Amino acid sequence: MTRIAVIGCGYVGAVSAACFAELGHEVDCVDTDPDRIALLRSGRSPIHEPGLEPLIQKGIQGRRLHFLDEYPDQFEAKIVFIAVNTPESSEGAADIRWVRDAVSSVAARLGPGSIIVNKSTVPIGTGELVAGMAGRAGRGPVSVVSNPEFLREGSAVRDFMQPDRVVLGSDDPQAIERVASLYAPLEPVIQRTDIRTAEMIKYASNAFLATKISFINEIASICEALGADVAEVAHGMGMDVRIGGQFLKAGLGWGGSCFPKDVKALAHMAAIHGAHPQLLRSVMEINSDQRLRAVAKLRGALGELEGQRVAILGAAFKANTDDTRQSPALELAQLLLLEGASVAIYDPVVPAARLNHLVPMATVAGSVEEAAKDATAVVVATDWPEFIHMDLARLGEGMARRVLVDGRNVLDPLAVRAAGFDYRCVGRPGAEGPALAPALEGVHA
Ligand code: UGA
């Protein structure tokens, strides 16, 4: 057992702290938000994350997990993880002011021989900045290790407990081994590298996954033009182990608190250091076009959008989370409102008060049927199982017109059309509606 500390109780910090406690370590988790700490102390999770709450409760009961709303005078822990937010600045760079704050608070309270481990996603070179700050705090030598996280919201506990790899970057091999030993019960594959490379692995991983999705979304648009089925194309491609089948689902594009900010920050870093990030720029452009293409599909089905009533199913950026940051669903809602449509939104877990605040012009519904009542179209914006298995006949009963845009390609086109809907999806035959483009009629005759 090792005593460690985690600074920041957001999704990375809370998950890492609870999981390290589950591995048998004693964890002090510090966050300067007293409400968040009070919630955590009562055994509740501040985020909707499957499996997290039981681990928090177990850690508290076993006295291995402690939540503090202020820094201790002196850390008992010798290994301190920084897991604070690095939001997007107005210029598109990662804003590391919370990292700086955390490091200066931590460095003043650490004894010699301690290790600061950075889990926040930070610009390349931040490790050296952290080392400099810790050195200037003058309490003896402190090592810095970069340990990027690869947790997905919605499956973060599983991703922590079954990592594909653990990346550790430092110029101090002993510090790397001490941090590696924390993960030993998981028997992970460990990549040991230098600190800048570790920081870059994080950005490159997220940028590559975003690129994969934008790639398949571009292929989906070409499939729509040429009458091929992108779901089958992705399946066929994915069986090639060099390509792999994951992150090849076409849809409304990627969102969330990570991909949009990280791809932009990487492009920004590249540009200010004289590189020309043309691929990353295209990846972002294709992504924002996916939202516009959904609007075009609705216009294709309904005609002018002014005065139409559109129900959006799902508000979070993906299923199994209540995170609405950079959500394609909410961006689509804003675009439709700008076109003069009225919008009703339903999400199984995002609180109504938050949705009212985020999209004040939209109506927040308490169920799929309530959202769809009197709607002229429904958009499936998030792949929650509740939407995949919804009762289509019941859905259609209350609607003014039966148009369904499947922004996640999760419904069976035949079943939806059999239920009397004008069904539109992304990159599958008939994606643009029942009538094929004239030039393609021969292909499908
Ligand atoms: C992502 C990475 O997957 C994690 O490895 C990383 O640790 C995390 O960012 C982070 O940097 O903190 P996350 O943002 O939770 O995790 O979500 P993903 O599951 O990666 O999905 C991102 C977006 O891509 C979602 O909007 C999702 O709906 C979309 N997506 C994903 C697709 O449109 N198609 C796909 O095939 C897969």
Short mmCIF file of C-alpha atoms and ligand atoms in Angstrom, two decimals:
data_model
loop_
_atom_site.label_atom_id
_atom_site.label_comp_id
_atom_site.label_asym_id
_atom_site.label_seq_id
_atom_site.Cartn_x
_atom_site.Cartn_y
_atom_site.Cartn_z
CA MET A 1 0.00 0.00 0.00
CA THR A 2 1.26 3.48 -0.85
CA ARG A 3 -0.17 6.76 0.35
CA ILE A 4 -0.90 9.04 -2.59
CA ALA A 5 -2.77 12.28 -3.17
CA VAL A 6 -4.90 13.34 -6.11
CA ILE A 7 -5.56 17.02 -6.82
CA GLY A 8 -8.87 17.63 -8.57
CA CYS A 9 -12.02 15.55 -8.10
CA GLY A 10 -13.40 15.88 -11.63
CA TYR A 11 -13.92 12.85 -13.79
CA VAL A 12 -10.22 11.96 -14.11
CA GLY A 13 -9.39 12.74 -10.47
CA ALA A 14 -12.44 11.09 -8.90
CA VAL A 15 -12.13 7.96 -11.01
CA SER A 16 -8.36 7.66 -10.47
CA ALA A 17 -8.67 8.24 -6.71
CA ALA A 18 -11.48 5.70 -6.28
CA CYS A 19 -9.69 3.13 -8.43
CA PHE A 20 -6.32 3.57 -6.67
CA ALA A 21 -8.16 3.09 -3.35
CA GLU A 22 -9.72 -0.06 -4.79
CA LEU A 23 -6.19 -1.29 -5.62
CA GLY A 24 -5.36 -0.96 -1.91
CA HIS A 25 -3.65 2.44 -1.77
CA GLU A 26 -4.54 5.17 0.70
CA VAL A 27 -5.68 8.22 -1.21
CA ASP A 28 -6.14 11.86 -0.16
CA CYS A 29 -8.27 13.56 -2.76
CA VAL A 30 -8.20 17.39 -2.72
CA ASP A 31 -10.61 19.72 -4.49
CA THR A 32 -11.16 23.37 -3.70
CA ASP A 33 -14.91 23.10 -4.48
CA PRO A 34 -16.47 22.43 -1.02
CA ASP A 35 -19.84 21.32 -2.51
CA ARG A 36 -18.14 18.68 -4.59
CA ILE A 37 -16.14 17.43 -1.61
CA ALA A 38 -19.28 17.33 0.58
CA LEU A 39 -21.03 15.23 -2.07
CA LEU A 40 -18.08 12.85 -2.37
CA ARG A 41 -17.76 12.53 1.42
CA SER A 42 -21.39 11.44 1.52
CA GLY A 43 -20.49 8.64 -0.89
CA ARG A 44 -22.03 10.18 -3.98
CA SER A 45 -20.40 10.81 -7.33
CA PRO A 46 -20.44 14.33 -8.80
CA ILE A 47 -20.70 12.82 -12.30
CA HIS A 48 -22.84 10.11 -13.87
CA GLU A 49 -20.22 7.38 -14.26
CA PRO A 50 -21.21 3.70 -14.13
CA GLY A 51 -19.50 1.82 -11.28
CA LEU A 52 -17.92 4.88 -9.68
CA GLU A 53 -20.25 5.44 -6.72
CA PRO A 54 -19.84 1.92 -5.26
CA LEU A 55 -16.05 2.32 -5.42
CA ILE A 56 -16.22 5.71 -3.68
CA GLN A 57 -18.41 4.22 -0.93
CA LYS A 58 -16.13 1.20 -0.54
CA GLY A 59 -13.05 3.45 -0.33
CA ILE A 60 -14.65 5.66 2.32
CA GLN A 61 -15.85 2.68 4.38
CA GLY A 62 -12.42 1.04 4.16
CA ARG A 63 -10.83 4.35 5.27
CA ARG A 64 -8.60 4.34 2.21
CA LEU A 65 -10.27 7.28 0.48
CA HIS A 66 -10.28 10.73 2.08
CA PHE A 67 -11.76 13.88 0.56
CA LEU A 68 -10.33 17.28 1.53
CA ASP A 69 -11.65 20.70 0.54
CA GLU A 70 -8.36 22.38 1.29
CA TYR A 71 -4.72 21.49 1.02
CA PRO A 72 -3.17 19.87 4.12
CA ASP A 73 -0.31 21.85 5.77
CA GLN A 74 2.06 19.15 4.62
CA PHE A 75 1.34 16.16 2.34
CA GLU A 76 1.88 12.80 3.99
CA ALA A 77 1.77 11.32 0.51
CA LYS A 78 5.01 11.17 -1.42
CA ILE A 79 3.30 10.79 -4.79
CA VAL A 80 0.82 13.49 -5.79
CA PHE A 81 -1.27 13.29 -8.97
CA ILE A 82 -2.43 16.49 -10.65
CA ALA A 83 -5.80 15.85 -12.29
CA VAL A 84 -7.27 19.31 -12.75
CA ASN A 85 -9.12 20.70 -15.71
CA THR A 86 -7.26 22.23 -18.67
CA PRO A 87 -10.09 24.01 -20.51
CA GLU A 88 -9.85 25.60 -23.92
CA SER A 89 -8.64 29.19 -23.97
CA SER A 90 -10.19 31.74 -26.32
CA GLU A 91 -7.22 31.23 -28.69
CA GLY A 92 -7.78 27.45 -28.84
CA ALA A 93 -4.79 26.58 -26.64
CA ALA A 94 -5.10 24.50 -23.46
CA ASP A 95 -5.46 26.83 -20.48
CA ILE A 96 -3.15 25.48 -17.78
CA ARG A 97 -3.83 28.03 -15.06
CA TRP A 98 -5.42 25.36 -12.81
CA VAL A 99 -2.35 23.17 -13.29
CA ARG A 100 -0.09 26.07 -12.27
CA ASP A 101 -2.27 26.79 -9.21
CA ALA A 102 -2.28 23.13 -8.19
CA VAL A 103 1.48 22.72 -8.67
CA SER A 104 2.36 25.81 -6.65
CA SER A 105 0.03 24.69 -3.84
CA VAL A 106 1.40 21.15 -3.92
CA ALA A 107 5.10 22.03 -4.26
CA ALA A 108 5.01 24.16 -1.12
CA ARG A 109 3.68 21.20 0.87
CA LEU A 110 5.87 18.35 -0.37
CA GLY A 111 8.91 16.86 1.28
CA PRO A 112 12.13 15.99 -0.60
CA GLY A 113 12.04 12.84 -2.70
CA SER A 114 8.39 13.34 -3.61
CA ILE A 115 6.93 12.90 -7.08
CA ILE A 116 4.43 15.12 -8.88
CA VAL A 117 2.55 13.04 -11.45
CA ASN A 118 0.68 14.94 -14.11
CA LYS A 119 -2.55 13.35 -15.36
CA SER A 120 -4.11 16.52 -16.76
CA THR A 121 -3.88 16.92 -20.54
CA VAL A 122 -1.24 19.60 -20.88
CA PRO A 123 0.71 21.28 -23.68
CA ILE A 124 3.98 19.61 -24.54
CA GLY A 125 6.68 21.11 -22.31
CA THR A 126 4.45 21.54 -19.26
CA GLY A 127 6.36 18.82 -17.39
CA GLU A 128 9.46 20.99 -17.49
CA LEU A 129 7.45 23.98 -16.31
CA VAL A 130 6.13 21.91 -13.40
CA ALA A 131 9.65 20.74 -12.52
CA GLY A 132 10.83 24.36 -12.56
CA MET A 133 7.98 25.48 -10.30
CA ALA A 134 8.60 22.61 -7.87
CA GLY A 135 12.33 23.37 -7.83
CA ARG A 136 11.72 27.03 -7.04
CA ALA A 137 9.43 26.05 -4.14
CA GLY A 138 12.77 25.07 -2.56
CA ARG A 139 11.74 22.15 -0.34
CA GLY A 140 14.21 19.69 -1.80
CA PRO A 141 14.36 17.70 -5.04
CA VAL A 142 11.00 16.66 -6.48
CA SER A 143 10.62 14.47 -9.59
CA VAL A 144 7.97 14.96 -12.24
CA VAL A 145 6.26 12.15 -14.16
CA SER A 146 3.77 12.53 -16.98
CA ASN A 147 1.06 9.84 -16.78
CA PRO A 148 -1.62 10.72 -19.35
CA GLU A 149 -5.06 9.22 -18.89
CA PHE A 150 -7.01 7.35 -21.54
CA LEU A 151 -10.32 7.00 -19.70
CA ARG A 152 -13.57 7.33 -21.62
CA GLU A 153 -16.51 8.89 -19.89
CA GLY A 154 -19.15 6.23 -19.40
CA SER A 155 -16.57 3.44 -19.08
CA ALA A 156 -13.88 5.22 -17.09
CA VAL A 157 -13.76 2.72 -14.20
CA ARG A 158 -13.37 -0.21 -16.57
CA ASP A 159 -10.77 1.68 -18.64
CA PHE A 160 -8.77 2.39 -15.46
CA MET A 161 -8.96 -1.19 -14.21
CA GLN A 162 -8.23 -2.76 -17.61
CA PRO A 163 -5.85 -0.33 -19.31
CA ASP A 164 -4.56 -1.03 -22.81
CA ARG A 165 -1.35 0.61 -21.62
CA VAL A 166 0.03 2.88 -18.93
CA VAL A 167 2.32 5.62 -20.25
CA LEU A 168 4.94 7.04 -17.88
CA GLY A 169 7.30 9.79 -18.97
CA SER A 170 10.10 11.23 -16.87
CA ASP A 171 13.84 11.89 -16.85
CA ASP A 172 13.96 10.11 -13.46
CA PRO A 173 13.83 6.31 -13.98
CA GLN A 174 13.35 5.66 -10.26
CA ALA A 175 10.32 7.95 -10.17
CA ILE A 176 8.88 6.05 -13.14
CA GLU A 177 9.28 2.76 -11.27
CA ARG A 178 7.67 4.13 -8.12
CA VAL A 179 4.62 5.30 -10.09
CA ALA A 180 4.58 2.04 -12.10
CA SER A 181 4.37 0.08 -8.84
CA LEU A 182 1.05 1.76 -8.02
CA TYR A 183 -0.46 0.08 -11.06
CA ALA A 184 1.21 -3.31 -10.43
CA PRO A 185 -2.00 -5.14 -9.39
CA LEU A 186 -3.40 -4.42 -12.87
CA GLU A 187 -0.36 -6.01 -14.57
CA PRO A 188 -0.51 -3.44 -17.34
CA VAL A 189 1.72 -2.98 -20.35
CA ILE A 190 3.86 0.01 -19.39
CA GLN A 191 5.50 2.37 -21.84
CA ARG A 192 8.43 4.20 -20.23
CA THR A 193 9.50 7.28 -22.10
CA ASP A 194 10.57 10.90 -21.71
CA ILE A 195 8.14 13.49 -20.42
CA ARG A 196 7.53 15.39 -23.66
CA THR A 197 6.83 12.19 -25.55
CA ALA A 198 4.35 11.07 -22.88
CA GLU A 199 2.55 14.41 -23.13
CA MET A 200 2.46 14.07 -26.92
CA ILE A 201 1.13 10.48 -26.81
CA LYS A 202 -2.00 11.81 -25.13
CA TYR A 203 -2.68 14.46 -27.77
CA ALA A 204 -1.77 12.19 -30.66
CA SER A 205 -4.07 9.43 -29.35
CA ASN A 206 -7.10 11.70 -29.06
CA ALA A 207 -6.33 13.39 -32.38
CA PHE A 208 -6.01 10.01 -34.10
CA LEU A 209 -9.34 8.76 -32.71
CA ALA A 210 -11.03 12.00 -33.79
CA THR A 211 -9.40 11.59 -37.21
CA LYS A 212 -10.78 8.06 -37.50
CA ILE A 213 -14.29 9.33 -36.82
CA SER A 214 -13.96 12.26 -39.23
CA PHE A 215 -12.55 9.88 -41.82
CA ILE A 216 -15.56 7.56 -41.59
CA ASN A 217 -17.90 10.56 -41.62
CA GLU A 218 -16.31 11.73 -44.87
CA ILE A 219 -16.63 8.20 -46.27
CA ALA A 220 -20.30 8.29 -45.14
CA SER A 221 -20.89 11.42 -47.21
CA ILE A 222 -19.27 9.73 -50.21
CA CYS A 223 -21.39 6.62 -49.56
CA GLU A 224 -24.49 8.82 -49.61
CA ALA A 225 -23.44 10.26 -52.96
CA LEU A 226 -22.64 6.86 -54.46
CA GLY A 227 -25.21 4.55 -52.88
CA ALA A 228 -22.96 2.45 -50.63
CA ASP A 229 -23.56 1.53 -46.98
CA VAL A 230 -21.05 3.11 -44.57
CA ALA A 231 -21.91 0.70 -41.74
CA GLU A 232 -20.93 -2.24 -43.95
CA VAL A 233 -17.89 -0.37 -45.23
CA ALA A 234 -16.73 0.27 -41.64
CA HIS A 235 -17.34 -3.38 -40.77
CA GLY A 236 -15.33 -4.54 -43.76
CA MET A 237 -12.51 -2.12 -43.03
CA GLY A 238 -12.46 -2.89 -39.32
CA MET A 239 -11.81 -6.61 -39.86
CA ASP A 240 -8.37 -5.62 -41.11
CA VAL A 241 -6.35 -5.68 -37.87
CA ARG A 242 -4.19 -2.85 -39.20
CA ILE A 243 -7.30 -0.64 -39.23
CA GLY A 244 -9.37 -1.99 -36.34
CA GLY A 245 -13.14 -1.70 -36.05
CA GLN A 246 -13.44 0.82 -33.22
CA PHE A 247 -14.21 4.51 -33.65
CA LEU A 248 -15.59 3.95 -37.12
CA LYS A 249 -19.22 4.81 -36.36
CA ALA A 250 -20.49 7.54 -38.64
CA GLY A 251 -22.93 10.03 -37.17
CA LEU A 252 -23.28 13.59 -35.96
CA GLY A 253 -19.54 13.75 -35.26
CA TRP A 254 -17.49 13.80 -32.10
CA GLY A 255 -18.02 16.03 -29.10
CA GLY A 256 -17.28 16.02 -25.40
CA SER A 257 -14.78 17.67 -23.13
CA CYS A 258 -11.72 16.07 -24.74
CA PHE A 259 -11.61 15.60 -28.52
CA PRO A 260 -12.75 19.14 -29.50
CA LYS A 261 -10.40 20.86 -27.07
CA ASP A 262 -7.45 18.51 -27.62
CA VAL A 263 -7.53 18.51 -31.44
CA LYS A 264 -7.78 22.29 -31.40
CA ALA A 265 -4.98 22.63 -28.85
CA LEU A 266 -2.70 20.31 -30.83
CA ALA A 267 -3.35 22.27 -34.02
CA HIS A 268 -2.69 25.48 -32.11
CA MET A 269 0.59 24.16 -30.66
CA ALA A 270 1.67 22.94 -34.10
CA ALA A 271 0.88 26.28 -35.73
CA ILE A 272 2.69 28.43 -33.20
CA HIS A 273 5.76 26.21 -33.52
CA GLY A 274 5.84 26.53 -37.29
CA ALA A 275 4.23 23.21 -38.30
CA HIS A 276 1.23 23.21 -40.65
CA PRO A 277 -1.53 21.06 -39.10
CA GLN A 278 -3.60 20.72 -42.26
CA LEU A 279 -4.94 17.24 -41.48
CA LEU A 280 -6.09 18.30 -38.00
CA ARG A 281 -7.85 21.33 -39.48
CA SER A 282 -9.72 19.13 -41.96
CA VAL A 283 -10.64 16.72 -39.16
CA MET A 284 -12.27 19.62 -37.27
CA GLU A 285 -14.00 20.99 -40.37
CA ILE A 286 -15.50 17.61 -41.30
CA ASN A 287 -16.74 17.32 -37.74
CA SER A 288 -18.61 20.61 -37.70
CA ASP A 289 -20.02 19.81 -41.15
CA GLN A 290 -21.69 16.70 -39.71
CA ARG A 291 -24.03 18.89 -37.64
CA LEU A 292 -24.84 20.98 -40.74
CA ARG A 293 -25.53 17.86 -42.77
CA ALA A 294 -28.12 16.80 -40.17
CA VAL A 295 -29.84 20.17 -40.58
CA ALA A 296 -29.81 19.66 -44.36
CA LYS A 297 -31.40 16.23 -43.95
CA LEU A 298 -34.20 17.73 -41.87
CA ARG A 299 -34.71 20.44 -44.45
CA GLY A 300 -34.76 17.79 -47.18
CA ALA A 301 -37.55 15.95 -45.36
CA LEU A 302 -39.57 18.87 -44.01
CA GLY A 303 -38.90 21.77 -46.37
CA GLU A 304 -38.27 25.09 -44.64
CA LEU A 305 -37.49 24.61 -40.95
CA GLU A 306 -39.18 27.81 -39.79
CA GLY A 307 -42.15 26.80 -37.66
CA GLN A 308 -41.28 23.06 -37.59
CA ARG A 309 -41.15 21.30 -34.25
CA VAL A 310 -38.15 18.99 -33.85
CA ALA A 311 -37.62 16.58 -30.98
CA ILE A 312 -34.00 15.83 -30.13
CA LEU A 313 -33.41 12.58 -28.29
CA GLY A 314 -30.31 12.78 -26.14
CA ALA A 315 -28.48 15.88 -24.96
CA ALA A 316 -25.17 14.50 -23.67
CA PHE A 317 -22.26 14.12 -26.08
CA LYS A 318 -22.70 10.35 -26.02
CA ALA A 319 -24.60 7.66 -24.08
CA ASN A 320 -23.82 6.64 -20.48
CA THR A 321 -22.81 10.12 -19.41
CA ASP A 322 -24.56 13.33 -18.36
CA ASP A 323 -21.75 15.45 -19.82
CA THR A 324 -23.14 18.00 -22.30
CA ARG A 325 -19.87 19.75 -23.09
CA GLN A 326 -19.50 20.29 -26.87
CA SER A 327 -22.43 17.96 -27.38
CA PRO A 328 -23.40 17.43 -31.03
CA ALA A 329 -27.03 17.20 -29.84
CA LEU A 330 -26.98 20.66 -28.29
CA GLU A 331 -25.09 22.17 -31.22
CA LEU A 332 -27.77 20.76 -33.50
CA ALA A 333 -30.47 22.21 -31.24
CA GLN A 334 -28.88 25.67 -31.54
CA LEU A 335 -28.67 25.40 -35.33
CA LEU A 336 -32.34 24.42 -35.57
CA LEU A 337 -33.40 27.26 -33.28
CA LEU A 338 -31.48 29.66 -35.53
CA GLU A 339 -33.48 28.31 -38.48
CA GLY A 340 -36.70 29.21 -36.69
CA ALA A 341 -37.70 25.68 -35.66
CA SER A 342 -38.95 24.98 -32.16
CA VAL A 343 -36.98 22.29 -30.34
CA ALA A 344 -37.90 19.83 -27.59
CA ILE A 345 -35.05 17.90 -25.94
CA TYR A 346 -35.13 14.77 -23.84
CA ASP A 347 -32.16 13.10 -22.15
CA PRO A 348 -32.39 10.16 -19.71
CA VAL A 349 -29.81 11.54 -17.24
CA VAL A 350 -29.03 15.20 -17.90
CA PRO A 351 -30.96 17.27 -15.31
CA ALA A 352 -33.73 19.43 -16.80
CA ALA A 353 -32.48 22.51 -14.94
CA ARG A 354 -29.10 22.24 -16.67
CA LEU A 355 -30.73 21.86 -20.09
CA ASN A 356 -32.99 24.86 -19.45
CA HIS A 357 -29.88 26.84 -18.64
CA LEU A 358 -27.86 25.61 -21.63
CA VAL A 359 -30.59 25.90 -24.27
CA PRO A 360 -33.13 28.32 -22.81
CA MET A 361 -35.05 28.59 -26.11
CA ALA A 362 -35.74 24.84 -26.20
CA THR A 363 -38.41 22.91 -24.30
CA VAL A 364 -37.12 20.20 -21.99
CA ALA A 365 -39.23 17.03 -22.06
CA GLY A 366 -39.47 14.28 -19.45
CA SER A 367 -39.77 11.36 -21.87
CA VAL A 368 -39.33 10.36 -25.51
CA GLU A 369 -43.08 10.55 -26.11
CA GLU A 370 -43.38 13.96 -24.49
CA ALA A 371 -40.55 15.32 -26.66
CA ALA A 372 -42.09 13.84 -29.80
CA LYS A 373 -45.63 15.05 -29.11
CA ASP A 374 -46.79 17.22 -32.06
CA ALA A 375 -43.24 17.13 -33.50
CA THR A 376 -42.79 17.11 -37.24
CA ALA A 377 -39.44 15.32 -36.88
CA VAL A 378 -37.41 13.38 -34.33
CA VAL A 379 -33.60 13.27 -34.29
CA VAL A 380 -31.76 10.47 -32.50
CA ALA A 381 -28.72 12.42 -31.34
CA THR A 382 -27.29 10.10 -28.68
CA ASP A 383 -27.03 6.32 -28.76
CA TRP A 384 -28.75 5.58 -25.45
CA PRO A 385 -30.25 2.04 -25.40
CA GLU A 386 -33.59 3.67 -24.50
CA PHE A 387 -33.67 5.25 -27.97
CA ILE A 388 -32.37 2.19 -29.80
CA HIS A 389 -35.23 0.10 -28.36
CA MET A 390 -38.02 2.70 -28.38
CA ASP A 391 -41.55 1.74 -29.38
CA LEU A 392 -41.75 3.27 -32.86
CA ALA A 393 -45.51 2.87 -33.23
CA ARG A 394 -46.08 4.71 -29.97
CA LEU A 395 -43.53 7.34 -30.92
CA GLY A 396 -45.29 8.03 -34.22
CA GLU A 397 -48.78 8.23 -32.69
CA GLY A 398 -48.25 11.63 -31.10
CA MET A 399 -46.26 13.18 -33.95
CA ALA A 400 -47.60 15.71 -36.43
CA ARG A 401 -45.37 14.22 -39.16
CA ARG A 402 -43.33 11.05 -39.05
CA VAL A 403 -39.82 12.11 -39.99
CA LEU A 404 -36.94 10.45 -38.14
CA VAL A 405 -33.30 11.46 -38.57
CA ASP A 406 -31.02 8.84 -37.05
CA GLY A 407 -27.91 10.83 -36.23
CA ARG A 408 -26.18 7.77 -34.78
CA ASN A 409 -27.16 5.08 -37.31
CA VAL A 410 -28.49 2.94 -34.47
CA LEU A 411 -31.97 2.06 -35.75
CA ASP A 412 -32.98 -0.60 -38.22
CA PRO A 413 -33.99 1.29 -41.39
CA LEU A 414 -36.52 -1.38 -42.41
CA ALA A 415 -38.25 -1.36 -39.00
CA VAL A 416 -38.42 2.44 -38.89
CA ARG A 417 -39.77 2.70 -42.42
CA ALA A 418 -42.24 -0.13 -41.71
CA ALA A 419 -43.55 1.97 -38.79
CA GLY A 420 -44.46 4.65 -41.32
CA PHE A 421 -41.52 6.99 -40.86
CA ASP A 422 -39.61 8.96 -43.47
CA TYR A 423 -36.24 7.68 -42.17
CA ARG A 424 -32.93 9.42 -42.82
CA CYS A 425 -29.56 8.36 -41.47
CA VAL A 426 -25.85 8.82 -42.16
CA GLY A 427 -24.16 7.18 -45.12
CA ARG A 428 -26.48 4.22 -45.56
CA PRO A 429 -28.66 3.60 -48.61
CA GLY A 430 -31.60 5.96 -48.46
CA ALA A 431 -29.72 8.15 -45.98
CA GLU A 432 -31.20 11.20 -47.63
CA GLY A 433 -34.71 9.78 -47.62
CA PRO A 434 -36.74 7.23 -49.54
CA ALA A 435 -36.10 8.57 -53.05
CA LEU A 436 -32.68 7.77 -54.50
CA ALA A 437 -30.85 10.42 -56.46
CA PRO A 438 -31.82 10.03 -60.18
CA ALA A 439 -28.27 9.15 -61.25
CA LEU A 440 -28.29 6.23 -58.84
CA GLU A 441 -31.66 4.72 -59.64
CA GLY A 442 -30.09 2.33 -62.11
CA VAL A 443 -27.57 1.13 -59.54
CA HIS A 444 -30.31 -0.02 -57.17
CA ALA A 445 -32.88 -1.12 -59.73
C1 UGA B 1 -11.93 10.36 -25.13
C2 UGA B 1 -10.94 9.21 -25.40
O1 UGA B 1 -11.63 8.12 -26.01
C3 UGA B 1 -10.28 8.76 -24.10
O2 UGA B 1 -9.30 7.75 -24.39
C4 UGA B 1 -9.61 9.94 -23.43
O3 UGA B 1 -9.02 9.59 -22.21
C5 UGA B 1 -10.64 11.03 -23.18
O4 UGA B 1 -11.23 11.41 -24.45
C6 UGA B 1 -9.94 12.20 -22.57
O5 UGA B 1 -9.08 12.80 -23.23
O6 UGA B 1 -10.16 12.47 -21.39
P1 UGA B 1 -14.45 10.54 -24.25
O7 UGA B 1 -14.34 12.00 -24.58
O8 UGA B 1 -15.01 10.13 -22.93
O9 UGA B 1 -12.99 9.85 -24.33
O10 UGA B 1 -15.37 9.90 -25.35
P2 UGA B 1 -15.23 8.87 -26.58
O11 UGA B 1 -15.88 7.61 -26.22
O12 UGA B 1 -13.85 8.81 -27.07
O13 UGA B 1 -16.14 9.62 -27.65
C7 UGA B 1 -15.83 10.91 -28.13
C8 UGA B 1 -16.85 11.36 -29.15
O14 UGA B 1 -16.71 10.62 -30.36
C9 UGA B 1 -18.30 11.18 -28.71
O15 UGA B 1 -19.06 12.30 -29.10
C10 UGA B 1 -18.74 9.93 -29.46
O16 UGA B 1 -20.12 9.86 -29.66
C11 UGA B 1 -17.98 10.10 -30.76
N1 UGA B 1 -17.77 8.85 -31.50
C12 UGA B 1 -17.04 7.85 -30.96
C13 UGA B 1 -18.28 8.73 -32.79
O17 UGA B 1 -18.95 9.63 -33.33
N2 UGA B 1 -18.04 7.57 -33.49
C14 UGA B 1 -17.30 6.56 -32.96
O18 UGA B 1 -17.10 5.52 -33.67
C15 UGA B 1 -16.80 6.69 -31.66
#
